[in-house]
């Protein structure tokens, strides 16, 4: 049984993200990885964050950690061996179902002074390879090296076979363009050149760090996008009460702005993802937030401070915005206190924020050296095509195929977002059939960044050129006038582009029914020779397997 023990060099290093990212990277390489946190550091009745997120993201089974109170008691009584025996028992229970076990070590903090010593003993008890998890600053290699070296001696130093590598999380000092969020594992995101350069600097202070003796297995950039909380998460931070919770569970706080001056000088702050902070008496701010929401700008939310909540009559006036999901929170704190508390808010992932956990997991996994990973894991089992591996292979094949895909529902918000993602990742060359100005408005309202090479075609400018070919394809069944009328439907227009081999595929269904999507293909492209029936399949990604269902409906 292969076991990797992740040891943090301090608090706030992103240990949970590191564990989940490593499990995902293994999963995408066909290796079934389990998770174990032997010793809890949570308060009584609190659920362990990593264990909870692992269970949700990977549908995996694990065991309950030894309660923190019990760990403290046994350590105080000198029952270290008994504590480790129980940890080994937990490990064996988990190991029965997995090829590899990722174990989360204790965080060294003021409360658990024994954490480092117990981590070292745990590594030995489980016969685990140790991966140190630390933050890094490319501009300050000396401090980074010293932080790692301070923990190395507990495991026999760099000469020990126990220490397998270092994973740098939340790395600062890297170019901003390195912090992209992948849809799946993307080897091109690994910062090989940056790691090589940083290793040379680190070796001025520790000659082994970054060498084959103690490799850097990944350098994960700090990402503002992935460190942002949901609006829902801030209520307890500012001691607030919800006036209207709305979409607080789904909206993200990308920035926050304190509105203090006249509203006409602050309108530039009312943008997608912005949390607006203002005194409750500023009804102009409430009205401006409502107007922005009504115009399709998804603000993160509105926090009203001090004194009483707004007058109900004002809230009634803003009902349209409220119905569109604008979160509104009231706190008795003053405006500056509120802003300061939000600025000091930590970036740990809440156990119920699974959307962010999924993004962070993919992001971390894409920066891990898979070659190193495969060298460490000698399972002796045939790799399986896990759901993660299936997605990975599908995306990689799509990237290699370089297909042109037309999207008839070109101004539908989800379609615009999907096209932007696919285009920026190279999954396909996307063509949106819509008015360019409408697509730009949708993107602006939703905070979507449109790639420069995303193709947007105004249907009105190309429709007439397909009239004659369409009449020819349906000879004897359509007149020019009828063809022109049918081409008003962008699905029909897109199908004509496909019929003439101007594109390789068409995707529709966000706002059109299956019948409306398929009918033009039957009429214009038809089935292949000797075939009269059309069938469909769904790829169903279950927790551990991929199933293919034919004709699901």
Tab-separated table of C-alpha atoms in Angstrom, residues 62-324:
chain	number	residue	atom	x	y	z
A	62	UNK	CA	-13.262	7.214	4.806
A	63	UNK	CA	-13.255	6.914	8.598
A	64	UNK	CA	-13.917	9.322	11.436
A	65	UNK	CA	-10.820	11.068	12.785
A	66	UNK	CA	-9.695	10.594	16.369
A	67	UNK	CA	-11.333	13.459	18.263
A	68	UNK	CA	-9.082	16.374	19.146
A	69	UNK	CA	-9.976	16.115	22.816
A	70	UNK	CA	-8.906	12.465	22.835
A	71	UNK	CA	-5.616	13.311	21.078
A	72	UNK	CA	-4.853	15.960	23.700
A	73	UNK	CA	-5.730	13.608	26.548
A	74	UNK	CA	-3.624	10.697	25.317
A	75	UNK	CA	-0.653	12.922	24.534
A	76	UNK	CA	-0.805	14.450	28.002
A	77	UNK	CA	-0.863	10.952	29.547
A	78	UNK	CA	2.132	9.868	27.480
A	79	UNK	CA	0.066	7.351	25.497
A	80	UNK	CA	1.735	8.128	22.188
A	81	UNK	CA	2.024	4.501	21.065
A	82	UNK	CA	-1.654	3.836	21.719
A	83	UNK	CA	-2.523	6.943	19.712
A	84	UNK	CA	-0.418	5.763	16.770
A	85	UNK	CA	-1.851	2.250	16.933
A	86	UNK	CA	-5.326	3.696	16.576
A	87	UNK	CA	-4.140	5.775	13.618
A	88	UNK	CA	-2.708	2.658	11.955
A	89	UNK	CA	-6.026	0.865	12.497
A	90	UNK	CA	-7.872	3.706	10.767
A	91	UNK	CA	-5.364	3.583	7.913
A	92	UNK	CA	-5.906	-0.170	7.424
A	93	UNK	CA	-9.665	0.296	7.294
A	94	UNK	CA	-9.346	2.885	4.531
A	95	UNK	CA	-6.600	1.004	2.668
A	96	UNK	CA	-8.899	-1.933	1.970
A	97	UNK	CA	-10.730	0.091	-0.689
A	98	UNK	CA	-7.973	2.092	-2.387
A	99	UNK	CA	-4.665	1.807	-4.240
A	100	UNK	CA	-3.115	4.863	-2.601
A	101	UNK	CA	-3.903	6.733	0.608
A	102	UNK	CA	-3.393	10.480	1.000
A	103	UNK	CA	-3.016	11.300	4.685
A	104	UNK	CA	-3.430	14.811	6.070
A	105	UNK	CA	-1.019	15.692	8.858
A	106	UNK	CA	-1.560	18.016	11.791
A	107	UNK	CA	-1.296	21.776	11.458
A	108	UNK	CA	1.417	23.214	13.696
A	109	UNK	CA	-0.187	25.924	15.816
A	110	UNK	CA	0.001	27.481	19.263
A	111	UNK	CA	-2.615	25.098	20.646
A	112	UNK	CA	-1.091	21.839	19.371
A	113	UNK	CA	2.567	22.275	20.251
A	114	UNK	CA	3.151	18.554	19.670
A	115	UNK	CA	1.940	18.617	16.026
A	116	UNK	CA	5.368	18.417	14.387
A	117	UNK	CA	6.543	15.575	16.630
A	118	UNK	CA	3.322	13.606	16.144
A	119	UNK	CA	3.504	14.101	12.368
A	120	UNK	CA	6.991	12.589	12.319
A	121	UNK	CA	5.837	9.615	14.383
A	122	UNK	CA	2.800	9.164	12.137
A	123	UNK	CA	4.981	9.041	9.022
A	124	UNK	CA	6.973	6.226	10.546
A	125	UNK	CA	3.941	4.352	11.853
A	126	UNK	CA	2.248	4.371	8.468
A	127	UNK	CA	5.513	3.864	6.547
A	128	UNK	CA	4.471	6.899	4.535
A	129	UNK	CA	6.351	9.082	2.101
A	130	UNK	CA	6.295	12.698	3.298
A	131	UNK	CA	5.332	15.649	1.124
A	132	UNK	CA	5.908	19.021	2.748
A	133	UNK	CA	3.225	21.565	1.903
A	134	UNK	CA	4.322	25.174	2.169
A	135	UNK	CA	3.606	28.615	0.801
A	136	UNK	CA	6.263	30.265	-1.352
A	137	UNK	CA	7.364	33.691	-2.515
A	138	UNK	CA	9.380	33.654	-5.730
A	139	UNK	CA	10.781	37.060	-4.777
A	140	UNK	CA	12.027	35.778	-1.416
A	141	UNK	CA	13.691	32.378	-1.927
A	142	UNK	CA	15.668	32.589	1.319
A	143	UNK	CA	12.586	32.816	3.513
A	144	UNK	CA	10.901	30.032	1.534
A	145	UNK	CA	13.916	27.742	1.910
A	146	UNK	CA	14.215	28.403	5.640
A	147	UNK	CA	10.543	27.601	6.189
A	148	UNK	CA	10.929	24.209	4.490
A	149	UNK	CA	14.264	23.391	6.118
A	150	UNK	CA	12.838	24.009	9.594
A	151	UNK	CA	10.543	20.994	9.101
A	152	UNK	CA	12.935	18.695	7.276
A	153	UNK	CA	15.013	17.600	10.268
A	154	UNK	CA	11.974	15.975	11.894
A	155	UNK	CA	11.953	13.453	9.049
A	156	UNK	CA	15.668	12.787	8.808
A	157	UNK	CA	16.534	15.781	6.651
A	158	UNK	CA	17.060	15.785	2.893
A	159	UNK	CA	19.081	12.551	2.989
A	160	UNK	CA	16.117	10.559	4.304
A	161	UNK	CA	14.168	8.284	1.988
A	162	UNK	CA	11.076	9.352	3.899
A	163	UNK	CA	10.905	12.863	2.402
A	164	UNK	CA	9.550	12.595	-1.127
A	165	UNK	CA	9.137	16.215	-2.196
A	166	UNK	CA	7.774	19.691	-1.584
A	167	UNK	CA	4.492	21.119	-2.848
A	168	UNK	CA	4.381	24.913	-2.904
A	169	UNK	CA	0.873	26.318	-2.533
A	170	UNK	CA	-0.401	29.895	-2.847
A	171	UNK	CA	2.843	30.901	-4.538
A	172	UNK	CA	3.255	34.650	-4.848
A	173	UNK	CA	5.505	36.605	-7.171
A	174	UNK	CA	4.463	34.718	-10.319
A	175	UNK	CA	3.072	36.397	-13.467
A	176	UNK	CA	-0.693	36.894	-13.219
A	177	UNK	CA	-1.281	34.982	-16.444
A	178	UNK	CA	-0.200	31.736	-14.728
A	179	UNK	CA	-3.288	31.658	-12.508
A	180	UNK	CA	-5.824	30.239	-14.978
A	181	UNK	CA	-8.579	27.887	-13.846
A	182	UNK	CA	-8.599	24.671	-15.901
A	183	UNK	CA	-11.669	22.595	-16.663
A	184	UNK	CA	-9.633	19.457	-16.105
A	185	UNK	CA	-5.990	18.481	-15.693
A	186	UNK	CA	-3.983	20.537	-18.165
A	187	UNK	CA	-0.243	19.696	-18.236
A	188	UNK	CA	0.496	22.976	-20.034
A	189	UNK	CA	-0.311	24.858	-16.809
A	190	UNK	CA	2.564	23.268	-14.895
A	191	UNK	CA	5.185	25.898	-14.250
A	192	UNK	CA	8.228	23.818	-15.216
A	193	UNK	CA	10.363	26.805	-16.240
A	194	UNK	CA	9.400	28.789	-13.168
A	195	UNK	CA	10.153	25.796	-10.922
A	196	UNK	CA	13.579	25.324	-12.533
A	197	UNK	CA	14.464	28.989	-12.019
A	198	UNK	CA	13.151	29.072	-8.454
A	199	UNK	CA	15.027	25.856	-7.614
A	200	UNK	CA	18.335	27.488	-8.531
A	201	UNK	CA	17.571	30.354	-6.179
A	202	UNK	CA	16.492	28.021	-3.362
A	203	UNK	CA	19.661	25.970	-3.715
A	204	UNK	CA	21.699	28.984	-2.674
A	205	UNK	CA	20.291	28.349	0.812
A	206	UNK	CA	19.671	24.570	0.684
A	207	UNK	CA	21.505	22.635	-2.015
A	208	UNK	CA	18.989	19.769	-1.995
A	209	UNK	CA	15.760	21.769	-2.309
A	210	UNK	CA	14.495	21.528	-5.872
A	211	UNK	CA	17.024	18.815	-6.771
A	212	UNK	CA	16.211	15.145	-7.536
A	213	UNK	CA	16.925	14.442	-3.855
A	214	UNK	CA	14.076	16.724	-2.731
A	215	UNK	CA	12.067	17.714	-5.818
A	216	UNK	CA	9.465	20.446	-6.068
A	217	UNK	CA	6.445	18.409	-7.142
A	218	UNK	CA	4.345	21.441	-7.963
A	219	UNK	CA	4.146	25.191	-7.624
A	220	UNK	CA	0.549	26.384	-7.407
A	221	UNK	CA	0.028	30.126	-8.013
A	222	UNK	CA	-1.977	32.223	-5.607
A	223	UNK	CA	-5.329	32.904	-7.280
A	224	UNK	CA	-7.621	35.736	-6.274
A	225	UNK	CA	-10.412	34.069	-8.233
A	226	UNK	CA	-10.187	30.856	-6.228
A	227	UNK	CA	-9.755	32.585	-2.891
A	228	UNK	CA	-13.062	34.420	-3.047
A	229	UNK	CA	-15.911	33.524	-0.664
A	230	UNK	CA	-19.594	33.312	-1.419
A	231	UNK	CA	-21.772	36.161	-0.237
A	232	UNK	CA	-23.446	33.628	2.069
A	233	UNK	CA	-20.180	33.136	3.983
A	234	UNK	CA	-19.835	36.727	5.216
A	235	UNK	CA	-22.997	37.026	7.326
A	236	UNK	CA	-21.360	35.666	10.485
A	237	UNK	CA	-18.165	37.632	9.828
A	238	UNK	CA	-19.968	40.983	9.989
A	239	UNK	CA	-22.586	39.796	12.520
A	240	UNK	CA	-25.269	40.523	9.963
A	241	UNK	CA	-28.904	39.615	9.458
A	242	UNK	CA	-30.312	38.881	6.026
A	243	UNK	CA	-32.845	41.338	4.714
A	244	UNK	CA	-32.941	39.177	1.587
A	245	UNK	CA	-30.631	36.191	1.117
A	246	UNK	CA	-31.424	35.768	-2.584
A	247	UNK	CA	-28.590	34.089	-4.533
A	248	UNK	CA	-26.079	34.539	-1.698
A	249	UNK	CA	-25.199	30.842	-1.853
A	250	UNK	CA	-24.068	31.106	-5.469
A	251	UNK	CA	-22.673	34.629	-5.864
A	252	UNK	CA	-18.955	35.240	-5.358
A	253	UNK	CA	-17.285	38.311	-3.886
A	254	UNK	CA	-14.593	39.227	-6.408
A	255	UNK	CA	-14.119	42.721	-4.934
A	256	UNK	CA	-15.747	44.893	-2.295
A	257	UNK	CA	-16.341	48.633	-2.429
A	258	UNK	CA	-17.198	51.061	0.338
A	259	UNK	CA	-19.543	53.748	-0.959
A	260	UNK	CA	-18.871	56.993	0.889
A	261	UNK	CA	-19.145	59.896	-1.585
A	262	UNK	CA	-21.982	61.039	-3.853
A	263	UNK	CA	-23.460	58.230	-5.903
A	264	UNK	CA	-22.607	59.821	-9.260
A	265	UNK	CA	-18.895	59.402	-8.437
A	266	UNK	CA	-19.302	55.761	-7.392
A	267	UNK	CA	-21.275	54.255	-10.281
A	268	UNK	CA	-18.152	52.621	-11.756
A	269	UNK	CA	-18.108	50.278	-8.743
A	270	UNK	CA	-21.417	48.654	-9.611
A	271	UNK	CA	-19.986	45.756	-11.603
A	272	UNK	CA	-20.346	41.964	-11.651
A	273	UNK	CA	-19.008	40.289	-8.512
A	274	UNK	CA	-18.800	43.503	-6.477
A	275	UNK	CA	-19.900	43.597	-2.844
A	276	UNK	CA	-21.272	47.064	-2.115
A	277	UNK	CA	-20.854	48.332	1.470
A	278	UNK	CA	-22.781	51.408	2.549
A	279	UNK	CA	-24.559	52.994	5.495
A	280	UNK	CA	-28.238	52.002	5.795
A	281	UNK	CA	-29.374	55.606	5.416
A	282	UNK	CA	-27.928	55.747	1.890
A	283	UNK	CA	-31.120	54.898	0.046
A	284	UNK	CA	-29.452	56.109	-3.161
A	285	UNK	CA	-26.982	53.208	-2.892
A	286	UNK	CA	-29.809	50.713	-2.412
A	287	UNK	CA	-31.609	52.129	-5.450
A	288	UNK	CA	-28.418	52.103	-7.550
A	289	UNK	CA	-27.785	48.463	-6.582
A	290	UNK	CA	-31.335	47.579	-7.550
A	291	UNK	CA	-31.041	49.358	-10.894
A	292	UNK	CA	-27.729	47.608	-11.640
A	293	UNK	CA	-29.333	44.238	-10.855
A	294	UNK	CA	-32.341	45.027	-13.044
A	295	UNK	CA	-29.894	45.834	-15.866
A	296	UNK	CA	-28.455	42.331	-15.637
A	297	UNK	CA	-25.345	43.079	-13.552
A	298	UNK	CA	-24.939	40.284	-10.953
A	299	UNK	CA	-23.572	42.158	-7.949
A	300	UNK	CA	-22.147	39.934	-5.215
A	301	UNK	CA	-24.484	41.671	-2.801
A	302	UNK	CA	-25.217	44.738	-0.711
A	303	UNK	CA	-24.174	45.187	2.945
A	304	UNK	CA	-25.989	47.970	4.792
A	305	UNK	CA	-24.358	49.127	8.005
A	306	UNK	CA	-25.258	50.962	11.213
A	307	UNK	CA	-28.555	51.879	12.798
A	308	UNK	CA	-31.766	50.330	11.517
A	309	UNK	CA	-32.447	48.313	8.401
A	310	UNK	CA	-33.941	50.214	5.421
A	311	UNK	CA	-37.538	51.362	5.419
A	312	UNK	CA	-39.859	48.589	4.123
A	313	UNK	CA	-41.303	51.050	1.586
A	314	UNK	CA	-37.857	51.427	0.004
A	315	UNK	CA	-37.479	47.653	-0.116
A	316	UNK	CA	-40.895	47.331	-1.779
A	317	UNK	CA	-39.689	49.782	-4.416
A	318	UNK	CA	-36.741	47.433	-5.095
A	319	UNK	CA	-38.790	44.254	-5.422
A	320	UNK	CA	-37.767	43.634	-9.047
A	321	UNK	CA	-34.097	43.467	-8.072
A	322	UNK	CA	-34.865	41.389	-5.009
A	323	UNK	CA	-36.754	38.863	-7.141
A	324	UNK	CA	-33.664	38.618	-9.359
